[in-house]
Coordinates of C-alpha atoms in Angstrom, one line a residue:
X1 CA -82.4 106.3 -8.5
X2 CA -85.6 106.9 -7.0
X3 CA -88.6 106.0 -8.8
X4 CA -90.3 109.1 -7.9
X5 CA -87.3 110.8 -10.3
X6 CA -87.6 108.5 -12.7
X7 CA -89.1 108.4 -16.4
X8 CA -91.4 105.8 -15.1
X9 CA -93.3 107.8 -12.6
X10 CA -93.2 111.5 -14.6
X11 CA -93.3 110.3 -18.6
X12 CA -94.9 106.6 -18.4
X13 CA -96.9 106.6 -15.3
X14 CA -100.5 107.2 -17.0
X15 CA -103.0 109.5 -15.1
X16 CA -106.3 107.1 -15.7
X17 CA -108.2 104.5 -17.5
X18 CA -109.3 107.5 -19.7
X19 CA -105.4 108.1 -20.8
X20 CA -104.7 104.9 -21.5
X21 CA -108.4 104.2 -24.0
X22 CA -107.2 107.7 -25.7
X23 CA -103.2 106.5 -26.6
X24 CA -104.9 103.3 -27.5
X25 CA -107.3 105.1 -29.4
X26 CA -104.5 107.3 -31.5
X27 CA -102.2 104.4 -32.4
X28 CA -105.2 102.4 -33.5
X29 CA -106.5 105.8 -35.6
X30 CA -103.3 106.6 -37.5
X31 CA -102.9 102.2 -38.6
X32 CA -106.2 102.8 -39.8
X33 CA -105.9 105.7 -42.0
X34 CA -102.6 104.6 -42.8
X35 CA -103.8 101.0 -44.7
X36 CA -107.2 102.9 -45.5
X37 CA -105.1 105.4 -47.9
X38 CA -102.9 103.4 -49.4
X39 CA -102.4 103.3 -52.9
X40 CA -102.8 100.6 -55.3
X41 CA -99.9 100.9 -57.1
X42 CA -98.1 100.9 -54.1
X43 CA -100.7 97.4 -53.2
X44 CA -99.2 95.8 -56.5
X45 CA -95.6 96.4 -55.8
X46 CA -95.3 93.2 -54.3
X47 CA -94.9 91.3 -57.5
X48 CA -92.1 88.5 -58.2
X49 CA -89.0 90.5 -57.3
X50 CA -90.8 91.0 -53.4
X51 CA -91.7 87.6 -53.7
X52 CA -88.0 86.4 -54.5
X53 CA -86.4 88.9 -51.4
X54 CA -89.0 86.7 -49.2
X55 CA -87.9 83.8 -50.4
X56 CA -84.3 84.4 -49.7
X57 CA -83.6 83.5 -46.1
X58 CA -80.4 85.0 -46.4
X59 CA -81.7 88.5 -47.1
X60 CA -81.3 91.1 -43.8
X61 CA -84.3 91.4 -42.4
X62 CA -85.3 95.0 -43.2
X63 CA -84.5 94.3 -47.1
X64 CA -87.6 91.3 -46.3
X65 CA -89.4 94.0 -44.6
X66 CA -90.1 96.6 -46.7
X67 CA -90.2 94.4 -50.1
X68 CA -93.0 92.1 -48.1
X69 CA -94.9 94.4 -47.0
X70 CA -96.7 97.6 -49.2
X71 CA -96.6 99.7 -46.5
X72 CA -93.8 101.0 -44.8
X73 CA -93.6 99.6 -41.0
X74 CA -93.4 102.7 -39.5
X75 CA -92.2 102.9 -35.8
X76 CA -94.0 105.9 -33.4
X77 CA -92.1 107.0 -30.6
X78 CA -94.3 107.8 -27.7
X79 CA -93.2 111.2 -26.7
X80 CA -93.9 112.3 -30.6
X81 CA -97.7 110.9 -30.3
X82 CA -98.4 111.2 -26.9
X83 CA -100.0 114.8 -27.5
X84 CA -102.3 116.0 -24.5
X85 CA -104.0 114.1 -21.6
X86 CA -107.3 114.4 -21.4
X87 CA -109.5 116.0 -19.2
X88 CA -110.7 113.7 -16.4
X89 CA -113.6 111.6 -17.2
X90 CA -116.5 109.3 -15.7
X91 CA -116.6 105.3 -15.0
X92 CA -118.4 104.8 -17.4
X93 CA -116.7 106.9 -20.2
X94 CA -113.2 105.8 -19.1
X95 CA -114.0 102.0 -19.5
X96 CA -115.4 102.5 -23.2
X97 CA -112.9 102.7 -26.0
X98 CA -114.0 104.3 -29.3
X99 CA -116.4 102.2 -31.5
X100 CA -117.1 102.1 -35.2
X101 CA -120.4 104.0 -34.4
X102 CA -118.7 107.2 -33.1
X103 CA -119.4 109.6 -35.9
X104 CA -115.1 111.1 -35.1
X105 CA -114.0 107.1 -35.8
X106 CA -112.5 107.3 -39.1
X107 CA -112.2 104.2 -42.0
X108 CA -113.5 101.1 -41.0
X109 CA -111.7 99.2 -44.1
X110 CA -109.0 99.1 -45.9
X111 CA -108.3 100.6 -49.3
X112 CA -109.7 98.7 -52.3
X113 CA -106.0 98.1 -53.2
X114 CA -106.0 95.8 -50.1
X115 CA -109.5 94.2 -50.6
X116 CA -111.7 96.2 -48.6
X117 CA -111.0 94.2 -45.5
X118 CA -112.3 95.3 -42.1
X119 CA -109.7 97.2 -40.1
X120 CA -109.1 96.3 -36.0
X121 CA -111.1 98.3 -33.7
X122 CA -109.0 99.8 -30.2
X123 CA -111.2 97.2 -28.6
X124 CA -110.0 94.2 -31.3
X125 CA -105.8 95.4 -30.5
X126 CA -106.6 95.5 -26.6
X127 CA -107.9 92.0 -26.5
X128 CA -105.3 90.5 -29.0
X129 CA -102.6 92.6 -26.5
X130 CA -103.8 90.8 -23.6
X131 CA -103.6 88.0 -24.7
X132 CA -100.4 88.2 -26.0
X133 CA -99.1 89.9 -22.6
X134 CA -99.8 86.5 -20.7
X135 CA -97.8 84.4 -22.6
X136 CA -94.8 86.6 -22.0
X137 CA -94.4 84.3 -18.1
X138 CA -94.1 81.1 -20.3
X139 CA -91.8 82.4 -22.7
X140 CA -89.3 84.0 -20.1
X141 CA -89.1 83.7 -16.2
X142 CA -89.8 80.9 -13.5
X143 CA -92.6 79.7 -15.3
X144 CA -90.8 79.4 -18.7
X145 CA -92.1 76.7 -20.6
X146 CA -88.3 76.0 -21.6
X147 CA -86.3 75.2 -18.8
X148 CA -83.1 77.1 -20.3
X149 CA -85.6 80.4 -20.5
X150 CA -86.5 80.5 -16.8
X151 CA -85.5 83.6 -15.2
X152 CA -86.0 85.6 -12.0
X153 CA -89.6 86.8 -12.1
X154 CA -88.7 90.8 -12.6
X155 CA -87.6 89.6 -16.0
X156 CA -91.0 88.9 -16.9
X157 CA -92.4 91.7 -15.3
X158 CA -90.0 93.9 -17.4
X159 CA -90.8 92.7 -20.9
X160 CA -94.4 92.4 -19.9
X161 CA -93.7 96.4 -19.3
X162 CA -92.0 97.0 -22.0
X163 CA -94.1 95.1 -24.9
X164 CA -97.5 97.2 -23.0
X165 CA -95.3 100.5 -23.4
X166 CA -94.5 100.0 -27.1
X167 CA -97.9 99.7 -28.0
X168 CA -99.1 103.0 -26.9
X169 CA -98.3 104.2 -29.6
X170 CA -98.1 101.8 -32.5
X171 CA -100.5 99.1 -33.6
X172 CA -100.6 95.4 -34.0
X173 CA -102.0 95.9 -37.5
X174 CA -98.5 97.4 -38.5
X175 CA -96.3 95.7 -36.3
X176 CA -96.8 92.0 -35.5
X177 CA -96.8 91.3 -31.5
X178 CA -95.0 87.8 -31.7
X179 CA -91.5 88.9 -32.8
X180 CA -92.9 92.4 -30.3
X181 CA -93.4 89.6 -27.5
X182 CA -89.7 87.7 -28.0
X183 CA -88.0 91.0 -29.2
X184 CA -89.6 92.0 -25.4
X185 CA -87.9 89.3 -23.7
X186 CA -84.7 89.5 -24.9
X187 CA -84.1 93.5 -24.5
X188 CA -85.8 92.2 -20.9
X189 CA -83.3 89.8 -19.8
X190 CA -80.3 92.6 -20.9
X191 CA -82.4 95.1 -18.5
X192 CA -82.1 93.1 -15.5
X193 CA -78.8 91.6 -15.9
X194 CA -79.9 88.1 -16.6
X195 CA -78.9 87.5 -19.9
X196 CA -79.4 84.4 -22.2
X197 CA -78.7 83.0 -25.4
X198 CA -81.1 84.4 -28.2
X199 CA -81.5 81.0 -29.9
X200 CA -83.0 79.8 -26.6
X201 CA -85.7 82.5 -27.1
X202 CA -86.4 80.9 -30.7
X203 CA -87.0 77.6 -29.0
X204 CA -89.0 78.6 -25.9
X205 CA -91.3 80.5 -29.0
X206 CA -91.5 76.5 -30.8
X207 CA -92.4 75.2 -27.5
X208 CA -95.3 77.5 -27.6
X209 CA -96.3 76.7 -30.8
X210 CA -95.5 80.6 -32.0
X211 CA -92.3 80.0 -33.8
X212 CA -90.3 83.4 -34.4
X213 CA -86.9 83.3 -35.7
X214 CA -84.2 84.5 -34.7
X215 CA -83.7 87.5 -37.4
X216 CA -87.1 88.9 -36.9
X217 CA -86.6 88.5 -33.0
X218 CA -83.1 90.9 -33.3
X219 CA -85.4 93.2 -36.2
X220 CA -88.2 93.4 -33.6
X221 CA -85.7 94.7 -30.8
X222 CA -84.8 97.6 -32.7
X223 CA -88.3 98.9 -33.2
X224 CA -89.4 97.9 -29.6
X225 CA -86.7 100.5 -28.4
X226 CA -87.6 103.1 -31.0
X227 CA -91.4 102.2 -29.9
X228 CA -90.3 102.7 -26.1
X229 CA -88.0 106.4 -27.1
X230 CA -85.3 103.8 -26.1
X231 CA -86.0 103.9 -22.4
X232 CA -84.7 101.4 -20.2
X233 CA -85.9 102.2 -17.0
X234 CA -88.6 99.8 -15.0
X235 CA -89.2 99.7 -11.8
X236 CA -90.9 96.1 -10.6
X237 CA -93.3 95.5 -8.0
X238 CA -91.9 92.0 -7.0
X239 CA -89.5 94.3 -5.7
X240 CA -91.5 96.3 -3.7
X241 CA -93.2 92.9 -1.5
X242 CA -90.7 91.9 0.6
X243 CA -89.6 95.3 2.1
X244 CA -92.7 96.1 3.1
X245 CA -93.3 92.7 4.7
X246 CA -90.0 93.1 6.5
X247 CA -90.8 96.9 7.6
X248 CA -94.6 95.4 8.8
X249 CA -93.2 92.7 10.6
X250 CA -91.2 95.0 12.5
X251 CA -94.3 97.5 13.2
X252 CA -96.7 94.9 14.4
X253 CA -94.5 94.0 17.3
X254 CA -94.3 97.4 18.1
X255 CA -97.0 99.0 20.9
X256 CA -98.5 100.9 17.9
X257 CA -98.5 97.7 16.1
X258 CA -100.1 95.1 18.4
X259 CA -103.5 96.5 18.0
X260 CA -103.5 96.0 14.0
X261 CA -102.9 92.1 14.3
X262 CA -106.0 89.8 15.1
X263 CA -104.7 86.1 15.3
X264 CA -107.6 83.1 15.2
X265 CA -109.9 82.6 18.4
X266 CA -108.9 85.6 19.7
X267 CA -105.3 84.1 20.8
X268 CA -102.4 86.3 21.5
X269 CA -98.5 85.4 21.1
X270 CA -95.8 87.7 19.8
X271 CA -95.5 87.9 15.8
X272 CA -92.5 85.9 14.3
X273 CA -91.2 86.1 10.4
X274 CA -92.9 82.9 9.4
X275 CA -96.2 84.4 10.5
X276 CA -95.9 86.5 7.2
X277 CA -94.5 84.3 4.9
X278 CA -98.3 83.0 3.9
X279 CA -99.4 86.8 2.9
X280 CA -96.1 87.4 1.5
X281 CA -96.5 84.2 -1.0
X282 CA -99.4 85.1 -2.0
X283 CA -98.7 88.9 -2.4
X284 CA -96.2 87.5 -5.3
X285 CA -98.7 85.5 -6.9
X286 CA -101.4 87.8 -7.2
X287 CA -98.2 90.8 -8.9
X288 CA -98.2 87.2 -11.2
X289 CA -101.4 88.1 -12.7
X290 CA -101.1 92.3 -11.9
X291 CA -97.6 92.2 -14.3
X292 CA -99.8 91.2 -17.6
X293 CA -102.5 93.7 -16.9
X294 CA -102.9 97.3 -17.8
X295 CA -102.0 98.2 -13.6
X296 CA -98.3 98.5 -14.0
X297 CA -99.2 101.8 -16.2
X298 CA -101.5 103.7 -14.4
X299 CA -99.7 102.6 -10.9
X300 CA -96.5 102.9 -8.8
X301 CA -94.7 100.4 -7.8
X302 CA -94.8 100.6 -3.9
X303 CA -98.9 101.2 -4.3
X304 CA -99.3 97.8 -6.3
X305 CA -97.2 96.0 -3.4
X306 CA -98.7 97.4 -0.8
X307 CA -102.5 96.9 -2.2
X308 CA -101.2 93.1 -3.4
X309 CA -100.7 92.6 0.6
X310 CA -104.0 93.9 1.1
X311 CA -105.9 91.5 -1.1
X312 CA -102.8 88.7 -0.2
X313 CA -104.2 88.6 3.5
X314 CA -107.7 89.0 2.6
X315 CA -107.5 85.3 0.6
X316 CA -105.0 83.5 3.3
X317 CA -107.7 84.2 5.9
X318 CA -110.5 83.4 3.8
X319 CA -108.8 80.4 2.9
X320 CA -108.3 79.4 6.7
X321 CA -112.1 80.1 7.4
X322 CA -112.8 77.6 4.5
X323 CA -110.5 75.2 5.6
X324 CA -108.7 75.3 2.6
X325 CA -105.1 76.2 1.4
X326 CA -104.8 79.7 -0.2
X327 CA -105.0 79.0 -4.1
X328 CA -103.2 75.7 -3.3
X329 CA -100.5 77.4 -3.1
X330 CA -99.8 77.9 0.6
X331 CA -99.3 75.0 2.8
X332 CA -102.0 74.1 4.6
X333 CA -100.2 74.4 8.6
X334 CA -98.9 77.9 7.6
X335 CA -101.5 79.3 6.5
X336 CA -103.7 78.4 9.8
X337 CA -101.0 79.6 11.9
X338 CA -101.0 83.4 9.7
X339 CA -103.4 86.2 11.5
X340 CA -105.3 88.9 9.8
X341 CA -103.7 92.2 9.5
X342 CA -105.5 95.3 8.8
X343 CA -102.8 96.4 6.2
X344 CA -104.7 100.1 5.5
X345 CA -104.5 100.6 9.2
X346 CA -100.4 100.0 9.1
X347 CA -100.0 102.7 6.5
X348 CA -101.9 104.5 8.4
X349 CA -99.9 104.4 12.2
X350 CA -96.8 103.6 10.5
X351 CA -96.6 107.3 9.1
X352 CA -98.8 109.2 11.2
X353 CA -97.4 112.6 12.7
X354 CA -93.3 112.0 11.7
X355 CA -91.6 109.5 10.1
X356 CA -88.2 108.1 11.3
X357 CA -86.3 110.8 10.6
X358 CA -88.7 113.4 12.2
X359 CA -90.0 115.3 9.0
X360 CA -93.5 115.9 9.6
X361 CA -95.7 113.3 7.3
X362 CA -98.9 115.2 5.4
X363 CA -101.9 113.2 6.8
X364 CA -103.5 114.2 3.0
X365 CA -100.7 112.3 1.0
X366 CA -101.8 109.5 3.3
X367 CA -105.1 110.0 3.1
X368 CA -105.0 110.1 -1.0
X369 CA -102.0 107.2 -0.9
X370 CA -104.7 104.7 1.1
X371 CA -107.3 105.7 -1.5
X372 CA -105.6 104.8 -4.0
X373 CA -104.8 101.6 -3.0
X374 CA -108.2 100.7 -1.9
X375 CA -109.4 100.8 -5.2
X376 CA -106.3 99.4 -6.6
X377 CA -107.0 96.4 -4.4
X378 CA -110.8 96.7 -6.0
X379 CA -109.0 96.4 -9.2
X380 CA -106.6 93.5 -8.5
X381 CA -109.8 91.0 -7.2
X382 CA -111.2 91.4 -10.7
X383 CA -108.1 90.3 -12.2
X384 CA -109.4 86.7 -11.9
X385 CA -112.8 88.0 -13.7
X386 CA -110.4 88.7 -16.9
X387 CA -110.6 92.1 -16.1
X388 CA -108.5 95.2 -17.0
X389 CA -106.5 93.7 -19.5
X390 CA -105.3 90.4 -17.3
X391 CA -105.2 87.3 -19.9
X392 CA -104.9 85.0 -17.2
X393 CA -108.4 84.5 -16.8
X394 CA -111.7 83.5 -18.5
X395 CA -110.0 83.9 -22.5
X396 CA -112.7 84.1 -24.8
X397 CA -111.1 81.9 -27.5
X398 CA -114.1 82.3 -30.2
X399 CA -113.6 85.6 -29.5
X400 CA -109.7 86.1 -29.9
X401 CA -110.3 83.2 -33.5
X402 CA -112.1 85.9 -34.9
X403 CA -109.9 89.1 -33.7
X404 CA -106.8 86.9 -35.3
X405 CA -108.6 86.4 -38.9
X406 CA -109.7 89.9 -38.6
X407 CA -106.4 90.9 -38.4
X408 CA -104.8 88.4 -40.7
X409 CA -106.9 90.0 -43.5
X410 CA -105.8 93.8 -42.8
X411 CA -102.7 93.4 -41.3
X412 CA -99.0 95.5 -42.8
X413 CA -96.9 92.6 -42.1
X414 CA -96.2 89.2 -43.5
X415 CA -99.3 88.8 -45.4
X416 CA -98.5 89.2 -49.2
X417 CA -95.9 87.1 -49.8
X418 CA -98.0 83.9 -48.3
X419 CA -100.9 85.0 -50.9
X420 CA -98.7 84.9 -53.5
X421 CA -97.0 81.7 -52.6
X422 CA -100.6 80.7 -52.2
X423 CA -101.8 81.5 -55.9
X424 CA -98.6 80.0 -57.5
X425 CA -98.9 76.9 -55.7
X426 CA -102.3 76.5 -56.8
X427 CA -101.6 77.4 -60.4
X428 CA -99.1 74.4 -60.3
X429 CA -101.4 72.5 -59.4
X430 CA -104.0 73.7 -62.2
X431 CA -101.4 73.4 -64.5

């Protein structure tokens, strides 16, 4: 399938920054009024009987659910709440989500039934998200902090995909995003045909420190497809870098091509593979950091490739003008040897006029296709500033202590049963 015909590009593909603040925006609205309403005789249902269902392991999971918890874990397709896009907005006004001083916000605290504690703000769940989002790589693909969980790199891509999907419509104040996370691996690794053992996911989450076991991992699953209207379908852009190298590598030794390669004191030879395989490197590391960030839903596939090469030359041949390797990650002879391609200009010649089967190519849809990834490639070099939603990069951790006791004190899930085991541990103690 193509991904143009997919449900990627026509149901998740999101228009703008502005779309994705406002679906942020609604899931974060309806947890809000949801724990702001609730009654208290619905708050004191969690007496001993919840408390005994907790305390049997042996329990299924969604009997521990909805005894645990006083309000009902309810899982919001996004089709249902995805409602209208908005009307197109400015910078400034797409990069601000709602705050507690916009008179439309709604309850800032939960009912009195649940102490009156402060609820998560859209900007609270985005940075908890992306934080969350970028430990996905060490849970599942080649840099799995447990060996047995490493996978091919699209597997990570994929659950990073997936998790970022589910939560466009549902809240980490209902749902909890560490059984999300593993629940996101798993249903990943089925995706892409690289399946593994579930109890290996339990360990890679104890390597981490974030145990989940292994029933709230297979509960988590089932809302994560619910969550995601139980579509499958992800395109990756790992998969998108090498066929582009291999259709630039043939262009540049082309007559068109020649022009758009500029080699190091002005030196000319004939291009060769290996002259490519610096950019191409680093082109996958930098869709490393692009897979945990908001990018993958507001952009194509082939468009975060192709402006991951831009930005992918731009550091190999800064790094040979500093005399250093790229990242420390490309070796050191390779990367001196790799010339400097203008990458715009190849999207540029390469479909000018006709393409290889002689259809006529619109020189707008070029035109609007090299915009786009020009400021995509903007958007990928503030990656490393911690921007757009990458966790990668310059974590606040005071920041993210507070979020996570914010949300421990307002949160639907898991919280009740430990307050009660709490008290009666303390009465014993008293007593």
């Amino acid at each position: 399938m193509l991904y143009e015909e997919s449900s990627q590009a026509f149901k998740w593909q999101l228009s703008s920054q502005a779309e994705l603040n406002s679906l942020r925006e609604r899931a974060n609205r309806r947890a809000r009024d949801v724990l702001s309403r609730e009654e208290e005789s619905a708050a004191s249902s969690s007496g001993p009987v919840a408390s005994a269902v907790a305390d049997d392991s042996q329990q299924p999971t969604a009997i521990k659910q909805s005894s645990a918890s006083t309000v009902p874990l309810e899982v919001f397709g996004f089709a249902d709440t995805r409602g209208d896009r908005p009307k197109s907005a400015t910078d400034d006004q797409a990069a601000a989500l709602m705050s507690e001083d916009d008179p439309n916000y709604g309850p800032t605290k939960t009912s009195k039934a649940r102490g009156s504690n402060a609820l998560l703000t859209p900007s609270d769940e985005t940075l908890l998200l992306s934080f969350y989002c970028s430990k996905i790589p060490l849970l599942i693909g080649p840099h799995a902090t447990l060996p047995r969980c490493k996978r091919d790199a699209k597997v990570a891509a994929t659950a990073s995909l997936l998790f970022r999907r589910f939560y466009l419509s549902n809240s980490v104040m209902i749902h909890d995003p560490k059984p999300m996370l593993a629940a996101a691996a798993f249903l990943a690794a089925k995706v892409e045909d690289c399946m593994l053992d579930i109890r290996y996911l339990e360990m890679g989450t104890k390597e981490m420190n974030a145990p989940v076991p292994l029933t709230d991992i297979l509960d988590a699953e089932i809302r994560l497809m619910k969550g995601i209207d139980f579509d499958l379908m992800v395109f990756s852009p790992y998969k998108t870098i090498l066929p582009i190298i291999e259709d630039l590598r043939t262009f540049l030794k082309s007559e068109r091509g020649k022009g758009l390669v500029q080699w190091k004191r002005g030196e000319q030879r004939q291009l060769v593979g290996e002259d490519l395989r610096p950019i191409h490197d680093m082109a996958m590391r930098i869709v490393d950091d692009v897979i945990v960030s908001d990018i993958p839903l507001m952009y194509a596939p082939g468009e975060v490739g192709t402006a991951a090469l831009v930005v992918a030359n731009e550091d190999v041949c800064n790094s040979v003008r500093n005399g250093n390797n790229a990242d420390g990650g490309v070796e050191g002879e390779k990367a001196a040897e790799s010339p400097e391609i203008d990458i715009v200009g190849y999207v540029r010649s390469r479909f000018e006029d006709t393409d290889d089967s002689g259809v006529v190519v619109d020189s707008i849809a070029i035109d609007a296709f090299v915009q786009r990834v020009s400021g995509l490639a903007q958007l990928i070099r503030e990656l490393r500033e911690g921007k757009h939603g990458c966790g990668n990069y310059n974590a606040d951790l005071n920041q993210l202590k507070g979020v996570n006791k914010k949300l421990k004190k307002c949160r639907a899930w898991g919280s009740s049963d430990k307050k009660d085991k709490k008290k009666r541990k303390r009465k014993e103690v008293e007593e």
